[in-house]
Amino acid sequence: MSEDKQGSVKNFLELVKRSRRGKLKVYIGMSAGVGKTYRMLQEAHALLANGINVKIGYIETHNRKETHALLEGLQIIPRYRSFYRGKEVEEMDLQALLSVHPEVVIVDELAHSNIEGSKNTKRWQDVVDILDAGISVISAVNIQHLESLNEEAEQISGVQIRERIPDRILEMADEIVNIDLTADELIQRLREGKIYDKSKIDLALQNFFRGEKILQLRELALREVAHHLERKIDMEVPKQIKLRSERFLACISSNAETATVVIRKTARLASYYRSPWIVLYVQSSTEELDKIKLDKQRHLINNFRLATQLGAEVIKVKSDHITQTIMEIAQEKEITTICLGKPHCNFFQLILKTNVFRQLLQKISAVEIDLVILS
C-alpha cells in the first residue's frame, strides 16, 4: 500500500475513533469546598431521571452530609481494595467500570495518583481509557492541579502541589464548568463546617483559606474557563477573515529555573491560542554534557519531560551559533512568536552587551516574528 493510501486510511480511522469516543465534562473550582462533587451528583440524578445509564466510578464526599445524601439512588461501581505500605487502600476499579460500560460515569478527583501496581499511574489516564472505550465522563479538579499553572498556584497558596494534570486533558474536554463562589461565601462554608472537620477550621483560616489567596485562585479558574470558551468558539465559529496561525518557539538553556518558567508560560500562551509549540535547546560547546554539572543535566532532562507532557515538540541542536540556529528553526517551523526567559540583569544593558540578544533582535526585526520576554 502506498504512503498516501496508508495516510488516508490512518486519517479515516482517527475520525472513526473520535466519533466513538466518550464526551468529557469537567467541573473546575478554585479550591476544595466550592461544591464540585455536589454538582456532579446533582447532574447524575438529572441524567438518571432522563433515562441515561449513569454510574459512580469514584466519588469522594469527604463525609459532607449534604453531598453524601446525594448518593442515595445512584449505582456505585465497587472500588477494588489493595494493600500498600501495610495499609488497605481503595482505588477506582477501572476494569470493572469498563466491563459494566455505562453511558456516563462520574469520576471524582481527576488529579489523583493511583497506587503502585495499578494499570495507570494517574487517574486522568484512567479517564482517557474510559473515554476511548466510548463512555462519557463527568469529572472534577481544582485549578491549582493544572500543570502549566503549578508554579503560579504554589506561589499564591503557599502549598506544594504534587498531583497535577497535563493541560491537554482540559483541552480534550467538551465542556468545562466553573463552580464559582465569592471569597466570603467560601469562608462562610468553612466556618459552618461544610468543608473540613471543626478541629481543622482555625488552621485553614490562618493558611489556605484567606481572602487574598482565594481571590487570586478564583481569577485563575475564571481565566481558564474563559480560555476554554474562546478555544471552543474558535473551533466552531467560522472566521470571515483568515488570521495567521500562531506558532510558539520557547528557547531554553540549562538554567533550570528560567527554563521551567519559559516552558510553563509558553504552554499557557499556546493553550490560549490553541497553537502548536516547540521547545528549543541549543547546546553550545560550553554546555556539552561532560562540561556541565550532573544536577544541571538532571534538571535539563526534567524540563524536556515537562515540555513533552505539556504538549510541546522538543528540539535539541548542537551549535555555537545560537542566534542563527534559533532563526533557522523559527523559519523552518513557521514560528510567529519566540519566547525567552527574562535576563537576570538589566535587560537593556544585556541587549547592548550580549551578541545573542542584539543579533536576535536585529534578525527578528527583518521578519514577521514577535519576541516575548517571560518574567
PDB file of C-alpha atoms in Angstrom, residues 65-214:
ATOM      1  CA  LYS A  65     -23.626  15.372  54.902  1.00  0.00           C
ATOM      2  CA  GLU A  66     -25.338  17.246  52.065  1.00  0.00           C
ATOM      3  CA  THR A  67     -23.053  15.682  49.458  1.00  0.00           C
ATOM      4  CA  HIS A  68     -23.224  12.170  50.931  1.00  0.00           C
ATOM      5  CA  ALA A  69     -27.028  12.293  50.897  1.00  0.00           C
ATOM      6  CA  LEU A  70     -26.982  12.654  47.104  1.00  0.00           C
ATOM      7  CA  LEU A  71     -25.502   9.162  46.725  1.00  0.00           C
ATOM      8  CA  GLU A  72     -28.936   7.755  47.555  1.00  0.00           C
ATOM      9  CA  GLY A  73     -30.453   6.187  44.442  1.00  0.00           C
ATOM     10  CA  LEU A  74     -27.234   6.148  42.391  1.00  0.00           C
ATOM     11  CA  GLN A  75     -25.442   2.941  41.429  1.00  0.00           C
ATOM     12  CA  ILE A  76     -21.822   2.810  42.609  1.00  0.00           C
ATOM     13  CA  ILE A  77     -19.257   0.552  40.959  1.00  0.00           C
ATOM     14  CA  PRO A  78     -17.429  -1.049  43.926  1.00  0.00           C
ATOM     15  CA  ARG A  79     -13.814   0.016  44.410  1.00  0.00           C
ATOM     16  CA  TYR A  80     -11.075  -2.560  44.485  1.00  0.00           C
ATOM     17  CA  ARG A  81      -9.067  -2.963  47.679  1.00  0.00           C
ATOM     18  CA  SER A  82      -5.333  -3.442  47.880  1.00  0.00           C
ATOM     19  CA  PHE A  83      -2.594  -3.290  50.480  1.00  0.00           C
ATOM     20  CA  TYR A  84       0.007  -0.551  50.042  1.00  0.00           C
ATOM     21  CA  ARG A  85       2.788   0.058  52.565  1.00  0.00           C
ATOM     22  CA  GLY A  86       0.973  -2.019  55.175  1.00  0.00           C
ATOM     23  CA  LYS A  87      -2.375  -0.236  54.808  1.00  0.00           C
ATOM     24  CA  GLU A  88      -5.534  -1.226  52.991  1.00  0.00           C
ATOM     25  CA  VAL A  89      -6.401   1.343  50.329  1.00  0.00           C
ATOM     26  CA  GLU A  90      -9.268   1.678  47.860  1.00  0.00           C
ATOM     27  CA  GLU A  91      -9.000   2.670  44.206  1.00  0.00           C
ATOM     28  CA  MET A  92     -11.431   3.060  41.340  1.00  0.00           C
ATOM     29  CA  ASP A  93     -11.898  -0.324  39.640  1.00  0.00           C
ATOM     30  CA  LEU A  94     -11.136   0.585  36.038  1.00  0.00           C
ATOM     31  CA  GLN A  95     -11.631  -2.914  34.638  1.00  0.00           C
ATOM     32  CA  ALA A  96     -14.986  -3.363  36.389  1.00  0.00           C
ATOM     33  CA  LEU A  97     -16.092   0.023  35.098  1.00  0.00           C
ATOM     34  CA  LEU A  98     -15.127  -0.837  31.509  1.00  0.00           C
ATOM     35  CA  SER A  99     -16.942  -4.196  31.825  1.00  0.00           C
ATOM     36  CA  VAL A 100     -20.150  -2.587  33.129  1.00  0.00           C
ATOM     37  CA  HIS A 101     -19.841   0.025  30.334  1.00  0.00           C
ATOM     38  CA  PRO A 102     -22.408   2.650  31.408  1.00  0.00           C
ATOM     39  CA  GLU A 103     -23.287   5.555  29.107  1.00  0.00           C
ATOM     40  CA  VAL A 104     -21.924   8.063  31.621  1.00  0.00           C
ATOM     41  CA  VAL A 105     -19.640   7.640  34.626  1.00  0.00           C
ATOM     42  CA  ILE A 106     -18.798  10.049  37.450  1.00  0.00           C
ATOM     43  CA  VAL A 107     -15.061  10.090  38.247  1.00  0.00           C
ATOM     44  CA  ASP A 108     -14.036  12.465  41.040  1.00  0.00           C
ATOM     45  CA  GLU A 109     -10.505  13.663  41.950  1.00  0.00           C
ATOM     46  CA  LEU A 110      -9.118  13.877  38.410  1.00  0.00           C
ATOM     47  CA  ALA A 111      -5.566  14.680  39.611  1.00  0.00           C
ATOM     48  CA  HIS A 112      -5.364  11.657  41.945  1.00  0.00           C
ATOM     49  CA  SER A 113      -2.264   9.407  41.832  1.00  0.00           C
ATOM     50  CA  ASN A 114      -3.049   5.693  41.722  1.00  0.00           C
ATOM     51  CA  ILE A 115      -1.218   3.228  43.958  1.00  0.00           C
ATOM     52  CA  GLU A 116       1.725   1.223  42.614  1.00  0.00           C
ATOM     53  CA  GLY A 117       0.614  -1.761  40.574  1.00  0.00           C
ATOM     54  CA  SER A 118      -2.382   0.000  39.014  1.00  0.00           C
ATOM     55  CA  LYS A 119      -2.707  -0.080  35.211  1.00  0.00           C
ATOM     56  CA  ASN A 120      -2.136   3.693  35.090  1.00  0.00           C
ATOM     57  CA  THR A 121      -0.146   5.886  37.447  1.00  0.00           C
ATOM     58  CA  LYS A 122      -2.693   8.732  37.298  1.00  0.00           C
ATOM     59  CA  ARG A 123      -6.477   8.884  37.363  1.00  0.00           C
ATOM     60  CA  TRP A 124      -6.587  11.230  34.365  1.00  0.00           C
ATOM     61  CA  GLN A 125      -5.007   8.365  32.400  1.00  0.00           C
ATOM     62  CA  ASP A 126      -7.857   6.114  33.596  1.00  0.00           C
ATOM     63  CA  VAL A 127     -10.282   8.751  32.303  1.00  0.00           C
ATOM     64  CA  VAL A 128      -8.599   8.705  28.866  1.00  0.00           C
ATOM     65  CA  ASP A 129      -9.040   4.907  28.774  1.00  0.00           C
ATOM     66  CA  ILE A 130     -12.712   5.275  29.721  1.00  0.00           C
ATOM     67  CA  LEU A 131     -13.293   7.889  27.005  1.00  0.00           C
ATOM     68  CA  ASP A 132     -11.521   5.692  24.439  1.00  0.00           C
ATOM     69  CA  ALA A 133     -13.945   2.898  25.359  1.00  0.00           C
ATOM     70  CA  GLY A 134     -16.847   5.140  24.302  1.00  0.00           C
ATOM     71  CA  ILE A 135     -18.011   6.004  27.839  1.00  0.00           C
ATOM     72  CA  SER A 136     -18.686   9.649  28.681  1.00  0.00           C
ATOM     73  CA  VAL A 137     -17.105  11.036  31.843  1.00  0.00           C
ATOM     74  CA  ILE A 138     -18.019  13.783  34.285  1.00  0.00           C
ATOM     75  CA  SER A 139     -15.059  14.700  36.469  1.00  0.00           C
ATOM     76  CA  ALA A 140     -13.749  17.456  38.746  1.00  0.00           C
ATOM     77  CA  VAL A 141     -10.459  19.157  39.580  1.00  0.00           C
ATOM     78  CA  ASN A 142      -9.145  22.238  41.376  1.00  0.00           C
ATOM     79  CA  ILE A 143      -7.392  24.860  39.244  1.00  0.00           C
ATOM     80  CA  GLN A 144      -4.094  24.537  41.148  1.00  0.00           C
ATOM     81  CA  HIS A 145      -3.658  20.988  39.809  1.00  0.00           C
ATOM     82  CA  LEU A 146      -3.253  22.183  36.212  1.00  0.00           C
ATOM     83  CA  GLU A 147       0.370  21.571  35.175  1.00  0.00           C
ATOM     84  CA  SER A 148       1.094  24.898  33.469  1.00  0.00           C
ATOM     85  CA  LEU A 149      -0.352  26.822  36.441  1.00  0.00           C
ATOM     86  CA  ASN A 150       1.511  24.761  39.043  1.00  0.00           C
ATOM     87  CA  GLU A 151       4.188  27.322  39.878  1.00  0.00           C
ATOM     88  CA  GLU A 152       1.760  30.265  39.930  1.00  0.00           C
ATOM     89  CA  ALA A 153      -0.714  28.379  42.132  1.00  0.00           C
ATOM     90  CA  GLU A 154       2.024  27.342  44.583  1.00  0.00           C
ATOM     91  CA  GLN A 155       3.147  30.964  44.927  1.00  0.00           C
ATOM     92  CA  ILE A 156      -0.431  32.026  45.676  1.00  0.00           C
ATOM     93  CA  SER A 157      -1.381  29.220  48.044  1.00  0.00           C
ATOM     94  CA  GLY A 158       1.989  28.566  49.694  1.00  0.00           C
ATOM     95  CA  VAL A 159       1.227  24.853  49.316  1.00  0.00           C
ATOM     96  CA  GLN A 160       3.316  22.422  47.248  1.00  0.00           C
ATOM     97  CA  ILE A 161       1.081  20.689  44.724  1.00  0.00           C
ATOM     98  CA  ARG A 162       2.386  17.233  43.805  1.00  0.00           C
ATOM     99  CA  GLU A 163      -0.675  15.847  41.991  1.00  0.00           C
ATOM    100  CA  ARG A 164      -1.121  17.512  38.611  1.00  0.00           C
ATOM    101  CA  ILE A 165      -2.870  17.001  35.275  1.00  0.00           C
ATOM    102  CA  PRO A 166      -1.496  17.987  31.862  1.00  0.00           C
ATOM    103  CA  ASP A 167      -3.241  20.915  30.143  1.00  0.00           C
ATOM    104  CA  ARG A 168      -4.238  18.703  27.230  1.00  0.00           C
ATOM    105  CA  ILE A 169      -6.818  16.956  29.435  1.00  0.00           C
ATOM    106  CA  LEU A 170      -8.798  20.185  29.769  1.00  0.00           C
ATOM    107  CA  GLU A 171      -8.238  20.837  26.063  1.00  0.00           C
ATOM    108  CA  MET A 172      -9.891  17.437  25.414  1.00  0.00           C
ATOM    109  CA  ALA A 173     -12.951  18.451  27.446  1.00  0.00           C
ATOM    110  CA  ASP A 174     -16.186  19.024  25.539  1.00  0.00           C
ATOM    111  CA  GLU A 175     -17.456  21.167  28.393  1.00  0.00           C
ATOM    112  CA  ILE A 176     -15.835  22.897  31.373  1.00  0.00           C
ATOM    113  CA  VAL A 177     -17.976  24.317  34.166  1.00  0.00           C
ATOM    114  CA  ASN A 178     -16.529  26.665  36.762  1.00  0.00           C
ATOM    115  CA  ILE A 179     -18.065  26.302  40.227  1.00  0.00           C
ATOM    116  CA  ASP A 180     -17.695  29.862  41.402  1.00  0.00           C
ATOM    117  CA  LEU A 181     -18.123  31.284  44.892  1.00  0.00           C
ATOM    118  CA  THR A 182     -17.020  34.593  46.344  1.00  0.00           C
ATOM    119  CA  ALA A 183     -14.258  34.521  48.943  1.00  0.00           C
ATOM    120  CA  ASP A 184     -16.790  35.435  51.650  1.00  0.00           C
ATOM    121  CA  GLU A 185     -19.140  32.593  50.649  1.00  0.00           C
ATOM    122  CA  LEU A 186     -16.333  30.034  50.688  1.00  0.00           C
ATOM    123  CA  ILE A 187     -15.029  31.194  54.080  1.00  0.00           C
ATOM    124  CA  GLN A 188     -18.577  31.079  55.457  1.00  0.00           C
ATOM    125  CA  ARG A 189     -18.946  27.475  54.248  1.00  0.00           C
ATOM    126  CA  LEU A 190     -15.680  26.671  56.029  1.00  0.00           C
ATOM    127  CA  ARG A 191     -16.847  28.289  59.298  1.00  0.00           C
ATOM    128  CA  GLU A 192     -20.110  26.307  59.130  1.00  0.00           C
ATOM    129  CA  GLY A 193     -18.131  23.046  58.998  1.00  0.00           C
ATOM    130  CA  LYS A 194     -19.218  22.241  55.426  1.00  0.00           C
ATOM    131  CA  ILE A 195     -15.656  21.760  54.138  1.00  0.00           C
ATOM    132  CA  TYR A 196     -13.462  20.414  56.943  1.00  0.00           C
ATOM    133  CA  ASP A 197     -13.947  18.931  60.388  1.00  0.00           C
ATOM    134  CA  LYS A 198     -14.329  21.689  63.008  1.00  0.00           C
ATOM    135  CA  SER A 199     -10.937  20.868  64.541  1.00  0.00           C
ATOM    136  CA  LYS A 200      -9.250  21.980  61.282  1.00  0.00           C
ATOM    137  CA  ILE A 201     -11.187  25.213  60.666  1.00  0.00           C
ATOM    138  CA  ASP A 202      -8.967  27.680  62.574  1.00  0.00           C
ATOM    139  CA  LEU A 203      -5.786  26.356  60.964  1.00  0.00           C
ATOM    140  CA  ALA A 204      -7.367  26.509  57.491  1.00  0.00           C
ATOM    141  CA  LEU A 205      -8.441  30.129  58.048  1.00  0.00           C
ATOM    142  CA  GLN A 206      -4.885  31.078  59.015  1.00  0.00           C
ATOM    143  CA  ASN A 207      -3.332  29.383  55.970  1.00  0.00           C
ATOM    144  CA  PHE A 208      -5.051  28.472  52.718  1.00  0.00           C
ATOM    145  CA  PHE A 209      -8.493  29.993  53.266  1.00  0.00           C
ATOM    146  CA  ARG A 210      -7.501  33.654  53.332  1.00  0.00           C
ATOM    147  CA  GLY A 211      -9.383  36.216  51.274  1.00  0.00           C
ATOM    148  CA  GLU A 212      -6.497  37.375  49.088  1.00  0.00           C
ATOM    149  CA  LYS A 213      -5.437  33.797  48.230  1.00  0.00           C
ATOM    150  CA  ILE A 214      -8.977  32.756  47.369  1.00  0.00           C
TER     151      ILE A 214
END
